[in-house]
Coordinates of C-alpha atoms and ligand atoms in Angstrom, one line a residue:
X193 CA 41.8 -56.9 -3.8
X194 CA 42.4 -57.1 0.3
X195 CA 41.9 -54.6 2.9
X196 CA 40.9 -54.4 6.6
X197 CA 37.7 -53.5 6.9
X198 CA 35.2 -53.4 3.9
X199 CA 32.6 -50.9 3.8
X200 CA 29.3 -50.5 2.1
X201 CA 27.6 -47.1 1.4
X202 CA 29.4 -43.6 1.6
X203 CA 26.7 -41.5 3.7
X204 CA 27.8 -40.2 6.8
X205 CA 28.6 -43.6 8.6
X206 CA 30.2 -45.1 6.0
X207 CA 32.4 -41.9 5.5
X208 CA 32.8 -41.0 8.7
X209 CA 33.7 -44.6 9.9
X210 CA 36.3 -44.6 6.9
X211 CA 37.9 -41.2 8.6
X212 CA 38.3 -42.7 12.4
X213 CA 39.7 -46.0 11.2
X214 CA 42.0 -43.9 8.9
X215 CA 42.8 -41.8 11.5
X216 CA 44.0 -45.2 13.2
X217 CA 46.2 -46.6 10.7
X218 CA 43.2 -49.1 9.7
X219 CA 43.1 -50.0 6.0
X220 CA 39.8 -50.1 4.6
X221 CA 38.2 -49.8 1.0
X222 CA 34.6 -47.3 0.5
X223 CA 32.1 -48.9 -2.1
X224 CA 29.4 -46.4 -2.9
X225 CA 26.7 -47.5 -5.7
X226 CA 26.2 -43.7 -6.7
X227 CA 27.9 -40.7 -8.4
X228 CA 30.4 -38.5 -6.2
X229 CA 28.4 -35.6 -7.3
X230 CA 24.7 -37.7 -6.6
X231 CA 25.9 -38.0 -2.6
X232 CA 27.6 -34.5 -2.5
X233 CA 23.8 -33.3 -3.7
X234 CA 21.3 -35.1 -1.6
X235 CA 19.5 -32.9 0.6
X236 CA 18.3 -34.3 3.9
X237 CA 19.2 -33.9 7.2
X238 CA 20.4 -30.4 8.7
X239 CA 20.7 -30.8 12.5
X240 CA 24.0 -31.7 14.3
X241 CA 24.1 -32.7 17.7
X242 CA 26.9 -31.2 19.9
X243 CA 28.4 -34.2 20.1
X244 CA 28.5 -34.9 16.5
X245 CA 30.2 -32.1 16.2
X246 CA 32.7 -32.7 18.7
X247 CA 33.8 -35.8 16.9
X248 CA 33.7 -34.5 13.6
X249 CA 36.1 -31.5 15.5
X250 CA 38.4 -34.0 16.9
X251 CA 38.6 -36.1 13.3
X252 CA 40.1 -32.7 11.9
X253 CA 37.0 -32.4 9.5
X254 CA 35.3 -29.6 10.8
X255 CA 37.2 -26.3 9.7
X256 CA 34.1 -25.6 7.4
X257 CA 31.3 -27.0 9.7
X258 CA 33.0 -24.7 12.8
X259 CA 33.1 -21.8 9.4
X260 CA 29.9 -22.3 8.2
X261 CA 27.7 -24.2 10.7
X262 CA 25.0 -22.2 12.6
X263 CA 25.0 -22.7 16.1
X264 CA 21.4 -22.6 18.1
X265 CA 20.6 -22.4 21.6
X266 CA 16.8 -23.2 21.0
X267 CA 13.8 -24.1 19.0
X268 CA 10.3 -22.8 19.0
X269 CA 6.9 -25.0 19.1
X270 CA 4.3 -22.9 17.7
X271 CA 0.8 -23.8 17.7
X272 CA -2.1 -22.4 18.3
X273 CA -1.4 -19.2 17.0
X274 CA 1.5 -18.7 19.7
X275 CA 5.4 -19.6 20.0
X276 CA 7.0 -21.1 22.8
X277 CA 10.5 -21.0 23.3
X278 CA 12.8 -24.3 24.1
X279 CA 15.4 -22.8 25.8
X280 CA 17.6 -25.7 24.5
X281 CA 21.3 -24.7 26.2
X282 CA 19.8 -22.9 28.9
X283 CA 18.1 -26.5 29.6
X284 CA 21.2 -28.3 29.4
X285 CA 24.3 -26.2 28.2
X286 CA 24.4 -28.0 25.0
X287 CA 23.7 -26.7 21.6
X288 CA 22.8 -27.7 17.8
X289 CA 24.9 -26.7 14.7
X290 CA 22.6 -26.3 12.0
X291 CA 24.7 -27.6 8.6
X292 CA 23.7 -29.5 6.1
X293 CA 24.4 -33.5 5.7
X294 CA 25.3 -33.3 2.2
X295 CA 27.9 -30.5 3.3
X296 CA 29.2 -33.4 6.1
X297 CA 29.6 -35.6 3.0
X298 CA 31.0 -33.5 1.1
X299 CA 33.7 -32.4 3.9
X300 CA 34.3 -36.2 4.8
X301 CA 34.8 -36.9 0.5
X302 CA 37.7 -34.5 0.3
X303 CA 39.4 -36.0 3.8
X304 CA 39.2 -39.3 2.7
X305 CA 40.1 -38.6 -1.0
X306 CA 43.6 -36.6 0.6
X307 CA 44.6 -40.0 2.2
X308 CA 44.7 -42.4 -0.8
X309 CA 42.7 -44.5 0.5
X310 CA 40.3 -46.3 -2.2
X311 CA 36.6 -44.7 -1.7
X312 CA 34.8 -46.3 -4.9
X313 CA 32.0 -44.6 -6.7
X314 CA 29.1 -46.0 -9.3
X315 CA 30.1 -49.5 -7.9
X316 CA 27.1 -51.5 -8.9
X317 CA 25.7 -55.8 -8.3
X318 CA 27.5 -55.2 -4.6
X319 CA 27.4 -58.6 -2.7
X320 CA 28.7 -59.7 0.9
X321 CA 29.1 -63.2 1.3
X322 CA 31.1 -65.8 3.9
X323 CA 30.2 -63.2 6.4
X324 CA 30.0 -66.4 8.9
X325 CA 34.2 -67.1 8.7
X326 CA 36.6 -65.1 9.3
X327 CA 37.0 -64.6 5.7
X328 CA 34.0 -62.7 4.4
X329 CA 34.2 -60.9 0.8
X330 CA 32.3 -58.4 -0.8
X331 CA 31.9 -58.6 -4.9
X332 CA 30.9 -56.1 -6.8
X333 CA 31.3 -54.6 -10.7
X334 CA 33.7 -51.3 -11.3
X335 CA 34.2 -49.6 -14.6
X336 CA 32.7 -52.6 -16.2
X337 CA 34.4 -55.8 -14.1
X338 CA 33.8 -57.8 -11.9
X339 CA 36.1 -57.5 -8.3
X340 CA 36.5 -59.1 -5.5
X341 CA 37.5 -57.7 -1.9
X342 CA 38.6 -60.0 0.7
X343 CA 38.8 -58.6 4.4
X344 CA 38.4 -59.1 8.0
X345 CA 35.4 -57.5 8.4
X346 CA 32.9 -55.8 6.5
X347 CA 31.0 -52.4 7.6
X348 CA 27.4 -52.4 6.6
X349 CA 27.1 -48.8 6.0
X350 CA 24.2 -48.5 2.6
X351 CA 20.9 -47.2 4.7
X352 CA 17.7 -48.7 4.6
X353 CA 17.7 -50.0 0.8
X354 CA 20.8 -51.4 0.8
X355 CA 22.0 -55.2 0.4
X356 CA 23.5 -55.5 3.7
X357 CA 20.7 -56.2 6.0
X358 CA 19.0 -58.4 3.3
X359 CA 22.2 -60.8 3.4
X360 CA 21.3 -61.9 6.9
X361 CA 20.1 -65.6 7.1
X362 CA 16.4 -65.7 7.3
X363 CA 15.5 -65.7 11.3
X364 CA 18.7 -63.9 12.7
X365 CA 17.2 -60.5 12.7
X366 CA 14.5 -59.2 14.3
X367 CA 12.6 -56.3 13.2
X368 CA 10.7 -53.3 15.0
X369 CA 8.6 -51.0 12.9
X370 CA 5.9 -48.0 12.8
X371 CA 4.4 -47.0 9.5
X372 CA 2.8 -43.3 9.8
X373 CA -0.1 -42.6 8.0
X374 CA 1.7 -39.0 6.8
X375 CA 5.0 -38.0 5.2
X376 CA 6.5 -34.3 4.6
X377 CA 6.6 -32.5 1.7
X378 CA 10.0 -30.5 2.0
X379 CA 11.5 -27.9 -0.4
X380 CA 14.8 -25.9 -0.1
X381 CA 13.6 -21.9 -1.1
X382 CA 16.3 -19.4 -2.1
X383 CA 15.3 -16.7 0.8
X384 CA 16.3 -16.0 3.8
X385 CA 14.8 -17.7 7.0
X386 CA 11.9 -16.5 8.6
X387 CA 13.5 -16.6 11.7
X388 CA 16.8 -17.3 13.5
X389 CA 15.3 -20.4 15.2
X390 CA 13.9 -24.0 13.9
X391 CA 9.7 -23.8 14.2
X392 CA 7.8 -27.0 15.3
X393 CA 4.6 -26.2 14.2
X394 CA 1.3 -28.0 14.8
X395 CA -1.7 -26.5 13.0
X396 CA -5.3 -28.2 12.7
X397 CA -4.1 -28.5 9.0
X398 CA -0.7 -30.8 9.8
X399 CA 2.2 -30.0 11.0
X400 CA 4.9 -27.5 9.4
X401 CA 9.0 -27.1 10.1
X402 CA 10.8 -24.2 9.4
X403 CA 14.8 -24.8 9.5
X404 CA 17.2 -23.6 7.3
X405 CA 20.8 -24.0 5.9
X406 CA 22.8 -20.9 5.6
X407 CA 21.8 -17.3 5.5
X408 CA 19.9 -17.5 2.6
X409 CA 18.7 -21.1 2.2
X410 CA 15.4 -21.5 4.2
X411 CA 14.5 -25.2 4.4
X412 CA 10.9 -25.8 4.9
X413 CA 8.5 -28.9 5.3
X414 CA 4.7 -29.4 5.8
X415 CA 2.6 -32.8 6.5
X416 CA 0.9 -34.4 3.9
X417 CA 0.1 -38.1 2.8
X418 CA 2.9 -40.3 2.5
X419 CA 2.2 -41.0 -1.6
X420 CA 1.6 -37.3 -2.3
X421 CA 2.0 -36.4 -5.3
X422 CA 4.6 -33.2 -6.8
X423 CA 2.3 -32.5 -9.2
X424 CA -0.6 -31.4 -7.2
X425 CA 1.9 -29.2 -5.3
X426 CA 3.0 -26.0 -7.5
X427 CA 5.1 -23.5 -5.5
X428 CA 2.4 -21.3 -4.9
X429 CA 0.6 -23.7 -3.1
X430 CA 3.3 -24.4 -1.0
X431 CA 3.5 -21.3 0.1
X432 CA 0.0 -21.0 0.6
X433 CA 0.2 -24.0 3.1
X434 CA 2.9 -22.9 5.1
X435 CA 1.4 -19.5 5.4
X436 CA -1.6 -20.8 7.2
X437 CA 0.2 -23.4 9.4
X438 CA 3.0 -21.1 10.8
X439 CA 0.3 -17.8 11.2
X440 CA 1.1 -15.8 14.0
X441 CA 0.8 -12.1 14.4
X442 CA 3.6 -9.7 13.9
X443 CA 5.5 -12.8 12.2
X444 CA 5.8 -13.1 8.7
X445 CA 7.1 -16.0 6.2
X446 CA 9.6 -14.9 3.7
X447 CA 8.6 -16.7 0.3
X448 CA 11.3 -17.3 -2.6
X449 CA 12.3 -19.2 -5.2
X450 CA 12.1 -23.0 -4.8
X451 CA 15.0 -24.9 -5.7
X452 CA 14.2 -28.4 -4.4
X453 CA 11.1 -30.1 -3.9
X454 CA 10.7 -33.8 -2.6
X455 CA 8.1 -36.0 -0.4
X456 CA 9.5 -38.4 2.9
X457 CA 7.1 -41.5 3.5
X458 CA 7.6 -41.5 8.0
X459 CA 8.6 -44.6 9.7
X460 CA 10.3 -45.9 12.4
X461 CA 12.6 -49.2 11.8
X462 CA 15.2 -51.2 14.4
X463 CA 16.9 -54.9 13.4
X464 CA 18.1 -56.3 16.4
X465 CA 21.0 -57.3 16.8
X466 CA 23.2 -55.2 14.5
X467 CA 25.9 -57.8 13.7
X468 CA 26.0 -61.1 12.7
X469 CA 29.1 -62.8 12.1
X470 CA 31.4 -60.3 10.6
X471 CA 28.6 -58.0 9.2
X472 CA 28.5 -55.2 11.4
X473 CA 25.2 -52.9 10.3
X474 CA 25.5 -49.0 11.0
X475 CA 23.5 -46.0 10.5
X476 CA 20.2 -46.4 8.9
X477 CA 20.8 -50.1 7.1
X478 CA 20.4 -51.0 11.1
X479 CA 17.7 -48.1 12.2
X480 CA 15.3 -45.4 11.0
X481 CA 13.4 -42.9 13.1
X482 CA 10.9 -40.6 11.4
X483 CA 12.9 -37.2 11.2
X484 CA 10.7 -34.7 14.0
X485 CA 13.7 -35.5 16.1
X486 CA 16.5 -34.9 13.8
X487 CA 18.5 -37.8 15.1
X488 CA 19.0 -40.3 11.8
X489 CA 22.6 -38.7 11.0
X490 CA 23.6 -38.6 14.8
X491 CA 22.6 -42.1 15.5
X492 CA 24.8 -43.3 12.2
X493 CA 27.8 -41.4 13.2
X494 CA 27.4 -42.5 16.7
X495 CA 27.1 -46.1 15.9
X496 CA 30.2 -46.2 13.7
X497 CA 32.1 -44.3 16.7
X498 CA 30.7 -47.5 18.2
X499 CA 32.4 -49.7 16.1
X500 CA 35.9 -47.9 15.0
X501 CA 36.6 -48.4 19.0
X502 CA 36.0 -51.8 18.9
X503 CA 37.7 -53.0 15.8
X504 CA 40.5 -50.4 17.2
X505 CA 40.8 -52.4 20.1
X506 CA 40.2 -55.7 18.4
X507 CA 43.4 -54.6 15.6
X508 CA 45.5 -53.4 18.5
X509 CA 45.3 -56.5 21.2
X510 CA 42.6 -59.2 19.6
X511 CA 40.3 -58.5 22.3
X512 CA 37.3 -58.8 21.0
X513 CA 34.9 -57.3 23.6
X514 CA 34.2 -54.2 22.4
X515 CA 32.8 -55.5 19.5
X516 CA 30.9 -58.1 21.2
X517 CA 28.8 -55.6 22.9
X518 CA 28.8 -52.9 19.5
X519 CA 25.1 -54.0 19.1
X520 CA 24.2 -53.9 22.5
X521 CA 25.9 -50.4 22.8
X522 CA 24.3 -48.7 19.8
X523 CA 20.8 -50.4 20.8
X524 CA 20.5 -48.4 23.5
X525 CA 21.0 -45.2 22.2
X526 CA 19.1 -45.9 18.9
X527 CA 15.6 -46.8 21.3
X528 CA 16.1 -43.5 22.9
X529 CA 16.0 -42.1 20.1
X530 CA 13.3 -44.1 18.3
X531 CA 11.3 -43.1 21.4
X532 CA 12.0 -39.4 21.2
X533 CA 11.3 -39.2 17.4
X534 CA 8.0 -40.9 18.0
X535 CA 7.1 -38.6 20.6
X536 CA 8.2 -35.7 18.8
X537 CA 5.9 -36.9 15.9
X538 CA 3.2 -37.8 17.9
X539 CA 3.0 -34.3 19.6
X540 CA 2.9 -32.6 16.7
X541 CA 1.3 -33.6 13.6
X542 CA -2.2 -34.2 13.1
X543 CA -3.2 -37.9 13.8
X544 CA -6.4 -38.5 12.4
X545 CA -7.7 -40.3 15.4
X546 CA -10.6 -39.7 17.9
X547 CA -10.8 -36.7 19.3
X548 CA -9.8 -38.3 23.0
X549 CA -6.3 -38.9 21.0
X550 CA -6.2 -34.9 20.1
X551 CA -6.9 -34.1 24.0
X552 CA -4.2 -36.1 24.9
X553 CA -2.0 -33.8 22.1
X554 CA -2.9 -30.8 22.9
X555 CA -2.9 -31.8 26.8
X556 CA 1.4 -32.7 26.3
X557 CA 2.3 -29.8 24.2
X558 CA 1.0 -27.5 26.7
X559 CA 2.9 -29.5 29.1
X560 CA 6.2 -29.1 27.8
X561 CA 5.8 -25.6 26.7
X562 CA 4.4 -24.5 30.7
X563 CA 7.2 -26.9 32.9
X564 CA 10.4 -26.6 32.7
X565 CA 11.0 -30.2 33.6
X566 CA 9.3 -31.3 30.4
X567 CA 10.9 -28.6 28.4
X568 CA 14.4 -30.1 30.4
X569 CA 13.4 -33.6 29.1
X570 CA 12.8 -32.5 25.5
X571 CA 15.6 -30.3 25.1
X572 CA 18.1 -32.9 26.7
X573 CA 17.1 -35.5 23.7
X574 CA 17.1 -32.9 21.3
X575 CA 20.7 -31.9 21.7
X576 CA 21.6 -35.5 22.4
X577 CA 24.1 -36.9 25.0
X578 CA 26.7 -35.0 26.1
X579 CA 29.2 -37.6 24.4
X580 CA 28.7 -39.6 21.3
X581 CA 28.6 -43.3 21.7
Ligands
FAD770 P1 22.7 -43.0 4.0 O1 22.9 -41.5 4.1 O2 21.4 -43.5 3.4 O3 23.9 -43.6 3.2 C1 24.0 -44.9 2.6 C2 24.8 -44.9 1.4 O4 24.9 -46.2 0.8 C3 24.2 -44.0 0.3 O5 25.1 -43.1 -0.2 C4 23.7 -45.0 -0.8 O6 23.8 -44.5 -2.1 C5 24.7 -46.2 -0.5 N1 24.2 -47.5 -1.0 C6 23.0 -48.0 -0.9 N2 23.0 -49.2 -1.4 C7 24.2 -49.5 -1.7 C8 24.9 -50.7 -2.3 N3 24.2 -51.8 -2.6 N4 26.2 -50.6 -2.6 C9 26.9 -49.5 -2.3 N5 26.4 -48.4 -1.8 C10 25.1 -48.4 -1.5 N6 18.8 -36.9 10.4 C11 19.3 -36.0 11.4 O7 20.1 -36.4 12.2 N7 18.9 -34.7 11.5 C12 18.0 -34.2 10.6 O8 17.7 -33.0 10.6 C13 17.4 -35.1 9.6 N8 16.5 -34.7 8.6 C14 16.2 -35.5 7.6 C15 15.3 -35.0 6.7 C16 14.9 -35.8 5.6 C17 14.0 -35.2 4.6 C18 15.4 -37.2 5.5 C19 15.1 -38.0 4.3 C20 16.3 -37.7 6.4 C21 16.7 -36.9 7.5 N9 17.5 -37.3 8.5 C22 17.9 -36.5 9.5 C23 18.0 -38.7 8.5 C24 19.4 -38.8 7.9 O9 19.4 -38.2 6.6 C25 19.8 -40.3 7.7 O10 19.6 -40.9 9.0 C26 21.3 -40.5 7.3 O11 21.5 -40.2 6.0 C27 21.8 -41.9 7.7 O12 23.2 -42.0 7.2 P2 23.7 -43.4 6.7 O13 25.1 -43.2 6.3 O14 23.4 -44.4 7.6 O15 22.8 -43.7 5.4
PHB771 C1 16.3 -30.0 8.4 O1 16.8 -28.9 8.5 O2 16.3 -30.6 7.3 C2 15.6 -30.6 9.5 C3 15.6 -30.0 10.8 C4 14.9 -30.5 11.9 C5 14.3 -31.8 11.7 C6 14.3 -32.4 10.5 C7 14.9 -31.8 9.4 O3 13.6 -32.3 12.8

């Protein structure tokens, strides 16, 4: 087998990197180690930036998001007993669309299944090598045999447990990372949301989020330790939880069945650089930010932007600057948002520090909920830049 580019992972870089290069008359083969119906299934992220969806718009992949999608102009930060209003378009005349990643996927799936183009599932023993020359490889085992793909360049797309990142010579890479002593438990309840607006909570008990994915999917998470276990958490004390940490009078939390239930471990993760040799690394294989600032999805569809424009350029004219600066590019904007998820985090769980640590806290949420310069600041990395990239 031979293609263009060869890439690794079908989430929403992988996918979405597929579409653009497509889009360019770029050949390029999609290896995904799960089931079509395991990707189309996973529940995680639910926030779009505007400029997400402005490129998904502009791939002609978005007549469902544009159907379906919610569109918000703020979020709330609740805590002590009171909600506080982010004004986020007001701010900065951008929005959010609130629609859920596995619904991206699932949109991207059926685009890239009508062009032909191959998008492999249950591909399993997937291996990059030669990435040094300008003939890397990628083996793998489908339907039982071994294959081998030959291409220019290989996209690695298979977030943070994939092989991708691990290929890299010892002493290329370096890495930048925050454990958090917390996690989240989230579920997905069949009810409809509370409210018409995301809720950063922070509570002397842990933080709480209310989002939510259609009008009758209410998506809900709560702090807790980062090896919690399900079993100590039946529905009713769930419920019980998030009662206490979103309390506020004349508001009420609508409670229904629970349909998913699952526990996030929190960290923050950059390799620098993102390439080496003919390995480019996008989306979380590259970069994780602990999800208080919704960015992980953004930043993988904004790094592959990154990179279709350089191997565009690099397929049209053999000019390979764009792609000499793709880490450099993609950096930049991953920090910022590394910076703004840990901030996010920071202001509002419950760190188990000294209490000088909880002055500081409360001392910045007040901030940002009393000057609009702060709430500016906040809202402008919520909704991300105005352009992708
Ligand atoms: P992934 O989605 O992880 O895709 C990688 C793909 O590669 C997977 O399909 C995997 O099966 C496949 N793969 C792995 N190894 C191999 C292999 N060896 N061979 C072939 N395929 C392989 N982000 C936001 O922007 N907003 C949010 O609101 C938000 N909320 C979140 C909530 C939760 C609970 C979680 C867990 C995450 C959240 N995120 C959010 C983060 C977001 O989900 C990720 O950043 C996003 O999935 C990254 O996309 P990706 O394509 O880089 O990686
Ligand atoms: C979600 O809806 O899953 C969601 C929303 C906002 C976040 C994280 C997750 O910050």
């Amino acid at each position: 087998m031979r293609t263009q580019v060869a890439i690794v992972g079908a989430g929403p870089a992988g996918l979405t990197l597929a579409h653009l290069l497509h889009l360019e008359g770029i050949d390029s083969v999609v290896l995904e180690a799960r089931s079509r119906e395991y990707v189309e299934q996973r529940v995680r992220a639910g926030v779009l930036e505007q400029g997400t969806v402005d490129l998904l718009s502009a791939m002609g992949v978005a007549e469902r998001l544009h159907r379906e999608g919610i569109v918000h102009h703020g979020i709330e930060l609740r805590f002590d007993r009171r909600g506080y209003r982010i004004p986020l378009t007001d701010l900065t005349g951008r929005s959010i669309t609130i629609y859920g990643q596995q619904e991206v996927v699932r949109d991207l799936i059926a685009a890239r299944l009508d062009t032909e183009r191959p998008l492999l599932f249950e591909v399993e023993d997937v291996s990059v090598h030669d990435v040094a020359s300008d003939r890397p490889a990628v083996r793998f085992r489908y339907e039982g045999a071994a294959q081998e793909l030959e291409c220019d360049v290989i996209a690695g797309c298979d977030g943070f447990h994939g092989v991708c990142r691990d290929s890299i010579p010892a002493g290329v890479l370096t890495t930048y990372s925050r454990e958090y002593p917390f996690g989240w438990l989230g579920i997905l309840a069949a009810v409809a949301p509370s409210s018409d607006e995301l809720i950063y909570a922070s509570h002397e008990r842990g933080f709480a989020l209310h989002s939510l994915r259609s009008p009758d999917l209410s998506r809900l998470y709560l702090q807790c330790a980062p090896d919690e276990d399900l079993a100590d958490w039946p529905d009713e004390r769930i419920w019980e939880e998030l009662h206490m940490r979103f309390e506020l009078d004349g508001w009420a939390l609508h409670e229904g069945p629970v349909l998913e239930k699952g526990v996030t471990g929190m960290r923050s993760f950059v390799v620098e650089p993102m390439q080496y040799g003919r390995l480019y690394l996008a989306g979380d294989a590259a970069h994780i930010v602990p999800p208080t600032g919704a960015k992980g999805l953004n930043l993988a569809v904004a790094d592959v932007r990154v990179l279709a424009g350089g191997l565009v350029e690099w397929y049209a004219t053999g000019d390979t600057a764009l792609l000499e600066t793709y880490s450099a590019t993609c950096l930049k904007r991953a920090w910022r948002a590394e910076h703004f998820s840990y901030f996010m985090t920071h202001m509002l769980h419950r760190l188990d520090g000294d209490p000088f640590d909880a002055k500081l806290q409360r001392a910045q949420l007040e901030y940002v909920c009393s000057s609009e310069a702060a709430a500016t600041s906040l809202a402008e990395n919520y909704v991300g830049p105005a352009y992708v990239g």
